[in-house]
Short mmCIF file of N, CA and C in Angstrom, two decimals:
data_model
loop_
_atom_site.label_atom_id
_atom_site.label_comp_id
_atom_site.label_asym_id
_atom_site.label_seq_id
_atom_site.Cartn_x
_atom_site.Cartn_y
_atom_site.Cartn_z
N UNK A 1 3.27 -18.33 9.86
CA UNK A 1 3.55 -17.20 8.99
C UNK A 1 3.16 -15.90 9.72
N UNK A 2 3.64 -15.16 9.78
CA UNK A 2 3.79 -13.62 9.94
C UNK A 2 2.68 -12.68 9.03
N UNK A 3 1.73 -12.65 9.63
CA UNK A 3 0.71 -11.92 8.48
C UNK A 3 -0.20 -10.87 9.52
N UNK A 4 0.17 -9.45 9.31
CA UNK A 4 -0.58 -8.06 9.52
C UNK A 4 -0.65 -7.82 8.64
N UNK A 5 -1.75 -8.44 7.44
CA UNK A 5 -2.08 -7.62 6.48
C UNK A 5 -3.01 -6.84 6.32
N UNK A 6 -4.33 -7.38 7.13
CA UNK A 6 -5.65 -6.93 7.39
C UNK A 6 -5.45 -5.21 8.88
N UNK A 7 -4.05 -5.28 9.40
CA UNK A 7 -4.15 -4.70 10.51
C UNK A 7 -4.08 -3.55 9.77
N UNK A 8 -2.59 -3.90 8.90
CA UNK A 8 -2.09 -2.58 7.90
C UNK A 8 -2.89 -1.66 7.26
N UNK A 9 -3.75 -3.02 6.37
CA UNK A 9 -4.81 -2.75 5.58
C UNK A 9 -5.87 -1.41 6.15
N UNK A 10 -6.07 -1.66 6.85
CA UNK A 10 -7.00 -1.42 8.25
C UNK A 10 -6.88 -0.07 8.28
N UNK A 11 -5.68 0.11 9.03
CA UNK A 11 -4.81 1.62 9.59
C UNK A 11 -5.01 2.32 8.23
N UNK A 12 -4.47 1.95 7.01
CA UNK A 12 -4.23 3.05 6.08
C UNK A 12 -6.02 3.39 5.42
N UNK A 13 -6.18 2.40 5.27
CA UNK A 13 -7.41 2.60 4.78
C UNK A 13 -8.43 3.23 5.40
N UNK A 14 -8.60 3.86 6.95
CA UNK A 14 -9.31 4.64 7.46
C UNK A 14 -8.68 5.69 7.43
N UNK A 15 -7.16 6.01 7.62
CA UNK A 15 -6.81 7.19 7.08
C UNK A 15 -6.93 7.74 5.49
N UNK A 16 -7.15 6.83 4.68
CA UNK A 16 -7.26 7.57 3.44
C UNK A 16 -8.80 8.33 3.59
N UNK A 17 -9.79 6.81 3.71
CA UNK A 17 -11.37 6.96 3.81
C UNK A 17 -11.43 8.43 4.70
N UNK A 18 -11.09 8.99 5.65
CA UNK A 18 -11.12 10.21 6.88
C UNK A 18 -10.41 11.48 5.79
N UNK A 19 -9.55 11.42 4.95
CA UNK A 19 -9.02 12.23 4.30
C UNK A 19 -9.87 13.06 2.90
N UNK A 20 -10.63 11.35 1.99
CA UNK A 20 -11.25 11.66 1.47
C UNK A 20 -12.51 10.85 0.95
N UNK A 21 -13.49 12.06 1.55
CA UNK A 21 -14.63 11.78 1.65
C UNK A 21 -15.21 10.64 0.47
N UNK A 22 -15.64 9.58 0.37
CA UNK A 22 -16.66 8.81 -0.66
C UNK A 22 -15.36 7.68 -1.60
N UNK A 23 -14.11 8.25 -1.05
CA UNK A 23 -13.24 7.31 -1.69
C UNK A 23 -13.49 5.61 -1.86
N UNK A 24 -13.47 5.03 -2.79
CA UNK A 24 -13.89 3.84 -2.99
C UNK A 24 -12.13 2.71 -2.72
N UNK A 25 -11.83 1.75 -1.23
CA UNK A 25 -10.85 1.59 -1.31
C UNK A 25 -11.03 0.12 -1.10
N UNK A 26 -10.30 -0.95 -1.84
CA UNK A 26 -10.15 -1.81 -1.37
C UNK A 26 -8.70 -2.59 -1.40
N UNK A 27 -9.04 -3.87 -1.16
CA UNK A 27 -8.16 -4.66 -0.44
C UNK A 27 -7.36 -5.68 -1.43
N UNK A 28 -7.94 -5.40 -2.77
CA UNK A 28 -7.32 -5.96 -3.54
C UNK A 28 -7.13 -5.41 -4.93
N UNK A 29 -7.00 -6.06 -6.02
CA UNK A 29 -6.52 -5.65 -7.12
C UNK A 29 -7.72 -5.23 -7.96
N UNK A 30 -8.42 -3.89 -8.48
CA UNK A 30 -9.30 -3.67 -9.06
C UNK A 30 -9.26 -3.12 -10.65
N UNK A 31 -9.54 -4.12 -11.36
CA UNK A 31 -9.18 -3.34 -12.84
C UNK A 31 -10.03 -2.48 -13.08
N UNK A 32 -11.19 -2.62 -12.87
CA UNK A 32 -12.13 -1.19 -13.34
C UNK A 32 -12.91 -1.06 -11.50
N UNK A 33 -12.62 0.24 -11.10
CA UNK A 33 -12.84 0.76 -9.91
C UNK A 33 -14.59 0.76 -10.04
N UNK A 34 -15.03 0.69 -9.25
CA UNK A 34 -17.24 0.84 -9.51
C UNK A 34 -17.51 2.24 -9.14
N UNK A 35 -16.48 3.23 -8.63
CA UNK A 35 -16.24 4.17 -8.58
C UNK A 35 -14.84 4.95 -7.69
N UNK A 36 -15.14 6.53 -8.28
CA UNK A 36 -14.33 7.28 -8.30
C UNK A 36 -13.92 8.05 -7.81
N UNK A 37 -12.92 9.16 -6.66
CA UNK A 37 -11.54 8.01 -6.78
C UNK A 37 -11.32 6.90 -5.86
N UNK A 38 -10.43 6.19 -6.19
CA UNK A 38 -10.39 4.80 -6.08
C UNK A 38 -8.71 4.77 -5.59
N UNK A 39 -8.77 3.54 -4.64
CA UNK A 39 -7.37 2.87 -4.48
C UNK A 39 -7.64 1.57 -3.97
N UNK A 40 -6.51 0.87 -4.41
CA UNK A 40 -6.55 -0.77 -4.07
C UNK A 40 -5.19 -0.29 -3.04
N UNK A 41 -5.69 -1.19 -1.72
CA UNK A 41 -4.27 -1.66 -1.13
C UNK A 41 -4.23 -3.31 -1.05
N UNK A 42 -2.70 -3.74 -1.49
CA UNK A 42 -2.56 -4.99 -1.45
C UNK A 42 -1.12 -5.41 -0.92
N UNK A 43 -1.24 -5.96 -0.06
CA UNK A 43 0.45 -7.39 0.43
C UNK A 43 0.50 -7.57 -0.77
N UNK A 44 1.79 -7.46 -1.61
CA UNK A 44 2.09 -8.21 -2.67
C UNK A 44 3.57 -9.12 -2.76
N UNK A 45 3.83 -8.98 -0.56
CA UNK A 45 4.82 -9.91 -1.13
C UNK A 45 4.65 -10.01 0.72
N UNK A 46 5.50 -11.28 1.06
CA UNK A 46 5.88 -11.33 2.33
C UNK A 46 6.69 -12.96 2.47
N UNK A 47 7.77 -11.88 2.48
CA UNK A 47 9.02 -13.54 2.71
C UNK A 47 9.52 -13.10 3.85
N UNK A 48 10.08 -14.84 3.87
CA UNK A 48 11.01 -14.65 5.62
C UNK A 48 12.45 -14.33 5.54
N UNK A 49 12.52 -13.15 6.21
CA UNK A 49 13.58 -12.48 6.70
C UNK A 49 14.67 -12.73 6.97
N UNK A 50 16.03 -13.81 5.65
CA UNK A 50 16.80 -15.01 6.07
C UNK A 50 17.51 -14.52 7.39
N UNK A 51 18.09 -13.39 7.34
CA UNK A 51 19.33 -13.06 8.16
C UNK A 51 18.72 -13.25 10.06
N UNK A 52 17.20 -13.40 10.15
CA UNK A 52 16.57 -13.13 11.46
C UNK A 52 16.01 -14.64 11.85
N UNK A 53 16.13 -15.60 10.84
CA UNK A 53 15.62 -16.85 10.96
C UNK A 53 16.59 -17.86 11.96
N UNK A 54 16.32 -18.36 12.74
CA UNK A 54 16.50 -19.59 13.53
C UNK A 54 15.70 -20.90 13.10
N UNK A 55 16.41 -22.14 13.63
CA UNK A 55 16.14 -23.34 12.94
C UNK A 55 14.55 -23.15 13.24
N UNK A 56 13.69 -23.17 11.88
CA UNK A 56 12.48 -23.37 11.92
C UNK A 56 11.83 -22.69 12.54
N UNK A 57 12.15 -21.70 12.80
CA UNK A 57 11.31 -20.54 13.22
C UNK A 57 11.42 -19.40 12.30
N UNK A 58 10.65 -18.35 12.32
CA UNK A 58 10.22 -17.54 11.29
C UNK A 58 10.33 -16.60 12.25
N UNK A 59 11.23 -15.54 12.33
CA UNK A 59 11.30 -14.38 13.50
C UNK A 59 10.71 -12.86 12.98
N UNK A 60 11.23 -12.96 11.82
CA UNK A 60 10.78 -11.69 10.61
C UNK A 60 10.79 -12.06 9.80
N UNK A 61 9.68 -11.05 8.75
CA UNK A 61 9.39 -11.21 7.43
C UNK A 61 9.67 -9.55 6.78
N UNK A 62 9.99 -9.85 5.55
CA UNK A 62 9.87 -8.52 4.90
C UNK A 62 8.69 -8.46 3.81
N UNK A 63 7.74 -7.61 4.30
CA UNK A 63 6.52 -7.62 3.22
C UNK A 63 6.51 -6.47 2.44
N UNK A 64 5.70 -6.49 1.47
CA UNK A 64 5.93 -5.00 0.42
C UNK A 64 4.29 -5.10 0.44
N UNK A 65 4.19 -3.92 0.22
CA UNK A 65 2.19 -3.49 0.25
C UNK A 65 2.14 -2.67 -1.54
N UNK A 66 1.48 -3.15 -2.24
CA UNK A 66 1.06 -2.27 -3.37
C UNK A 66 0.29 -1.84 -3.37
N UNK A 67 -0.37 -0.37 -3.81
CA UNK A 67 -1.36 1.14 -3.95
C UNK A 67 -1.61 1.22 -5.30
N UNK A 68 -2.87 1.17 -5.94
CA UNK A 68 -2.73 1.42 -7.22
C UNK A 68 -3.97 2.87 -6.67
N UNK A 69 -3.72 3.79 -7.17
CA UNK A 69 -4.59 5.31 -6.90
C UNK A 69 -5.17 5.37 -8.43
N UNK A 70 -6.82 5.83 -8.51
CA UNK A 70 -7.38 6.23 -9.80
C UNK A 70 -7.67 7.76 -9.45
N UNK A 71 -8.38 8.13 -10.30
CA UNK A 71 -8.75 9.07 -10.58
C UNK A 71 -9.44 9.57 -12.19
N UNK A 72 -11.04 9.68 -12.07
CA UNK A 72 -11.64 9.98 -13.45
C UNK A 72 -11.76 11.35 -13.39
N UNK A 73 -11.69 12.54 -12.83
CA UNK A 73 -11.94 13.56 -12.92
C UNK A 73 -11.68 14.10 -14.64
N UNK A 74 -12.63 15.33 -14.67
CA UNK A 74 -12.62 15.49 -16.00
C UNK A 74 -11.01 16.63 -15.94
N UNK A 75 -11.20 17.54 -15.34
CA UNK A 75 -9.96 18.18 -14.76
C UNK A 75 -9.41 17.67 -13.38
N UNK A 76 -8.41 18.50 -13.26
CA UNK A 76 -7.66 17.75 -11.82
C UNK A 76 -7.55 16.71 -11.52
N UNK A 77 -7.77 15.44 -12.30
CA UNK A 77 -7.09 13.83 -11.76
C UNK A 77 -6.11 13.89 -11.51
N UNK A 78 -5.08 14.57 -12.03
CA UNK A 78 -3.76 14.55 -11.50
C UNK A 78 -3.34 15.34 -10.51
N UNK A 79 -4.27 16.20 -9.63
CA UNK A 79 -3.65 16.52 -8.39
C UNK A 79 -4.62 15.72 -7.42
N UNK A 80 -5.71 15.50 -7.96
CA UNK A 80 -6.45 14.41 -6.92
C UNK A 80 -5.82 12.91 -6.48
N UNK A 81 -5.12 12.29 -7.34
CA UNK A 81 -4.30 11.48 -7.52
C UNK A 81 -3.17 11.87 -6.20
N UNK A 82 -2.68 12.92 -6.70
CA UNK A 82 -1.26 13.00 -6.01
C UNK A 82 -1.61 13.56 -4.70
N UNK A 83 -2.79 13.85 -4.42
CA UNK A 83 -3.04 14.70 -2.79
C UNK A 83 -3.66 13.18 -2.24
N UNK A 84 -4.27 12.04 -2.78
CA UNK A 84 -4.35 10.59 -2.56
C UNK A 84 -2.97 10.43 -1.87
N UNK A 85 -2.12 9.94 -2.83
CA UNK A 85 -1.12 9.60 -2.59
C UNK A 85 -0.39 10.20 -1.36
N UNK A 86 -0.18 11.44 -1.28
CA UNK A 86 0.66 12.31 -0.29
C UNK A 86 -0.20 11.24 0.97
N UNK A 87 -1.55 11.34 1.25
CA UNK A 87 -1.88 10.81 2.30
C UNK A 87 -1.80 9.16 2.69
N UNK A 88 -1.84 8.47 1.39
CA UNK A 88 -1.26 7.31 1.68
C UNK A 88 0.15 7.37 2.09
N UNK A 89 1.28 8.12 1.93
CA UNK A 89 2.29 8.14 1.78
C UNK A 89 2.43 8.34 3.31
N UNK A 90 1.88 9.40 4.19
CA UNK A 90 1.80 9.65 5.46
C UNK A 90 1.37 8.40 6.30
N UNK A 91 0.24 8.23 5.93
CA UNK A 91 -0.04 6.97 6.64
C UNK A 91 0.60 5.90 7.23
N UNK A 92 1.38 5.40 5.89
CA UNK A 92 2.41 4.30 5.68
C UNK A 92 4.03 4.75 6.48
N UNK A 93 4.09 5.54 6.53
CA UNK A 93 5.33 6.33 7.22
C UNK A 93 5.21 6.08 8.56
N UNK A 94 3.75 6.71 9.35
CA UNK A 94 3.48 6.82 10.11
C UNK A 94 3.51 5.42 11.18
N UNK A 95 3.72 4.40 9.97
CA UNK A 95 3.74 2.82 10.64
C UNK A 95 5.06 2.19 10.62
N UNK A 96 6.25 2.82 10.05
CA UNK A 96 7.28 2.76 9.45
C UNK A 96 7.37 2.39 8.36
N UNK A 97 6.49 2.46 7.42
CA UNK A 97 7.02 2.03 6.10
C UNK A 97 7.77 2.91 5.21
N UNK A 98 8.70 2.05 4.30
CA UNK A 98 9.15 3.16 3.51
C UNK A 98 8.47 3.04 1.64
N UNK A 99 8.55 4.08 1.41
CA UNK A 99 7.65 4.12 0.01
C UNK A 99 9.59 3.53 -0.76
N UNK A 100 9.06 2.79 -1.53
CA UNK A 100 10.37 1.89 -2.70
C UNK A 100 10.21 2.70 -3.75
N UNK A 101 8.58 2.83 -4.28
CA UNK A 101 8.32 3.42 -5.47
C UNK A 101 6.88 3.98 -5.92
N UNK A 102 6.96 5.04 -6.30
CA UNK A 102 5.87 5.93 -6.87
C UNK A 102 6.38 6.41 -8.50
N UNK A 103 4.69 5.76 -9.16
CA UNK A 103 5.14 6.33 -10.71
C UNK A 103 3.61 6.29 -11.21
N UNK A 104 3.72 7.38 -11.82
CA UNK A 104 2.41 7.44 -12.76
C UNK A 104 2.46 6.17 -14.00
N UNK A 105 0.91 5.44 -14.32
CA UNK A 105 1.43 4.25 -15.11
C UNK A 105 0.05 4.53 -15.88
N UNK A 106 0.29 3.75 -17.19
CA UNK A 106 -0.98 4.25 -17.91
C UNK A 106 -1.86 3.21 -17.83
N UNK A 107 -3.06 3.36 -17.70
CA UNK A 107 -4.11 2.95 -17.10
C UNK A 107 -4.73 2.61 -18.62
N UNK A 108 -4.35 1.36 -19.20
CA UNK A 108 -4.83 0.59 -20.41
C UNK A 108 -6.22 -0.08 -20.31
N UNK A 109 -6.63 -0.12 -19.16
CA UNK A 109 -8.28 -0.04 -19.43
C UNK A 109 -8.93 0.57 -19.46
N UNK A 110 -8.45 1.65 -19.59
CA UNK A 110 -9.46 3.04 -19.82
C UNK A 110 -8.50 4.22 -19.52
N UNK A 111 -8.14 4.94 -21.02
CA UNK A 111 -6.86 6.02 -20.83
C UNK A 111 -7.42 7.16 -20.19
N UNK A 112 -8.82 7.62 -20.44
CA UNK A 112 -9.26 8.60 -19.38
C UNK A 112 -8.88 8.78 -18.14
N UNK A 113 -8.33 7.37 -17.15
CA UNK A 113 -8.17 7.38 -15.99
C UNK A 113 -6.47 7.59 -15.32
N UNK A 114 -6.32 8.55 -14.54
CA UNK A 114 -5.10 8.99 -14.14
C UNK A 114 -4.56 7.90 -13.40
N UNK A 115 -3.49 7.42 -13.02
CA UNK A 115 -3.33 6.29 -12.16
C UNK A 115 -2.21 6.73 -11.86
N UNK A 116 -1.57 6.11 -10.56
CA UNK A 116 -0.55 5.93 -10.00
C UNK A 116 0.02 4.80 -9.01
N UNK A 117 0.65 4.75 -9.43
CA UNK A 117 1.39 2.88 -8.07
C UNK A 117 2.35 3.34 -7.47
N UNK A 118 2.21 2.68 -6.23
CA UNK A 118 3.31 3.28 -5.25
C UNK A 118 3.43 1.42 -4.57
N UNK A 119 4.26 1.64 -4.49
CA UNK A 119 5.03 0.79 -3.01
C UNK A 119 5.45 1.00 -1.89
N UNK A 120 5.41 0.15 -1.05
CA UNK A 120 6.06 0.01 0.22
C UNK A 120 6.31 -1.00 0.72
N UNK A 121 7.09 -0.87 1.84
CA UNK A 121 8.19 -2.10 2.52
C UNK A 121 8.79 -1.93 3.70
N UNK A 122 8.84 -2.76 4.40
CA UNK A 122 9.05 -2.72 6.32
C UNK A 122 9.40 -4.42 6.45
N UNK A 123 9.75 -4.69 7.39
CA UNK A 123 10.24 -5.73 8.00
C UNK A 123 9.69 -5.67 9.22
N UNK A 124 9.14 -6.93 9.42
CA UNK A 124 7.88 -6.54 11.18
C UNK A 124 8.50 -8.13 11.35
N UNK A 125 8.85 -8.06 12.98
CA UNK A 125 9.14 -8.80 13.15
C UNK A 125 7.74 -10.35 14.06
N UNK A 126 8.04 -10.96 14.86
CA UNK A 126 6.72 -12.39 15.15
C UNK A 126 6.15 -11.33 16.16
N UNK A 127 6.71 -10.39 17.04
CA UNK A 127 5.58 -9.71 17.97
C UNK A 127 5.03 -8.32 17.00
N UNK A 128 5.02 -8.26 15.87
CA UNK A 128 4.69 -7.26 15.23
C UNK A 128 5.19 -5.68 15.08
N UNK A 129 5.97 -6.18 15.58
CA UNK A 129 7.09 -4.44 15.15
C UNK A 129 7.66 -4.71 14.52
N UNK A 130 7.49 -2.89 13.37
CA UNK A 130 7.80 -2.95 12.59
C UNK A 130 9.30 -1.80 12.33
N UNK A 131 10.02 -2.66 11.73
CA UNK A 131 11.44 -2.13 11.63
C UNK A 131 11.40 -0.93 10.26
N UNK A 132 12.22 0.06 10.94
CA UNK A 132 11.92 1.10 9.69
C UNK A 132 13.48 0.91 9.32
N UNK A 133 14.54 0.68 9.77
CA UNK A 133 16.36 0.34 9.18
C UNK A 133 16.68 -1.26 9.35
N UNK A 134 16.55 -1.70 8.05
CA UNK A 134 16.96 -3.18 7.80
C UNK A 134 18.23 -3.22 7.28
#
């Protein structure tokens, strides 16, 4: 299997952490953040790439990465949120990914908290490049 998840992980997550200071980020799915602001990055998908496959070999995969961004601020969560995001958004570019989707979503464990999910998606092939036109 084809797995840079930890590399990805890696790259974006020191660019967010370098962007903003005390950010709490991890690697998986966090329903209540231990603090604030907060982002989960997660692989939430990685299949093999039919059109690139040979008998029994796995040449490419197409993976999607999910971002869930918090924010408790009493004012400004919602530009703290979105100046998050802008820099995840760079990051992920910066590796070829393309963002699928960004949407503010309501954050049902606690409505105080601003949230936003974004996606992304690339196709990296067995030596690890990653294709930005599939």
């Amino acid at each position: 299997m084809i797995d840079i998840e930890n590399d990805i992980f890696s790259y974006v997550a020191t660019k967010v952490r370098d962007a903003h200071t005390g950010i709490y980020v991890a690697g998986e799915y966090v329903n209540a953040p231990p603090s604030f602001p907060a982002v989960s990055i997660i692989q939430n998908g990685n299949s093999v790439l039919q059109r690139m496959r040979t008998v029994n070999i796995e040449n490419a995969v197409s993976v999607m990465f999910e971002v869930n961004i918090y924010s408790n601020k009493v004012t400004g969560k919602k530009a703290e949120a979105k100046s998050i995001a802008e820099t995840l958004d760079n990051a992920f570019a910066e590796i070829g990914f393309t963002r699928t989707m960004c949407n503010q979503v309501a954050n049902f464990a606690d409505a105080t908290i601003y949230r936003i999910v974004c996606r992304y998606e690339a196709v990296i092939d067995k030596n690890y490049m990653i294709y930005q036109n599939y």
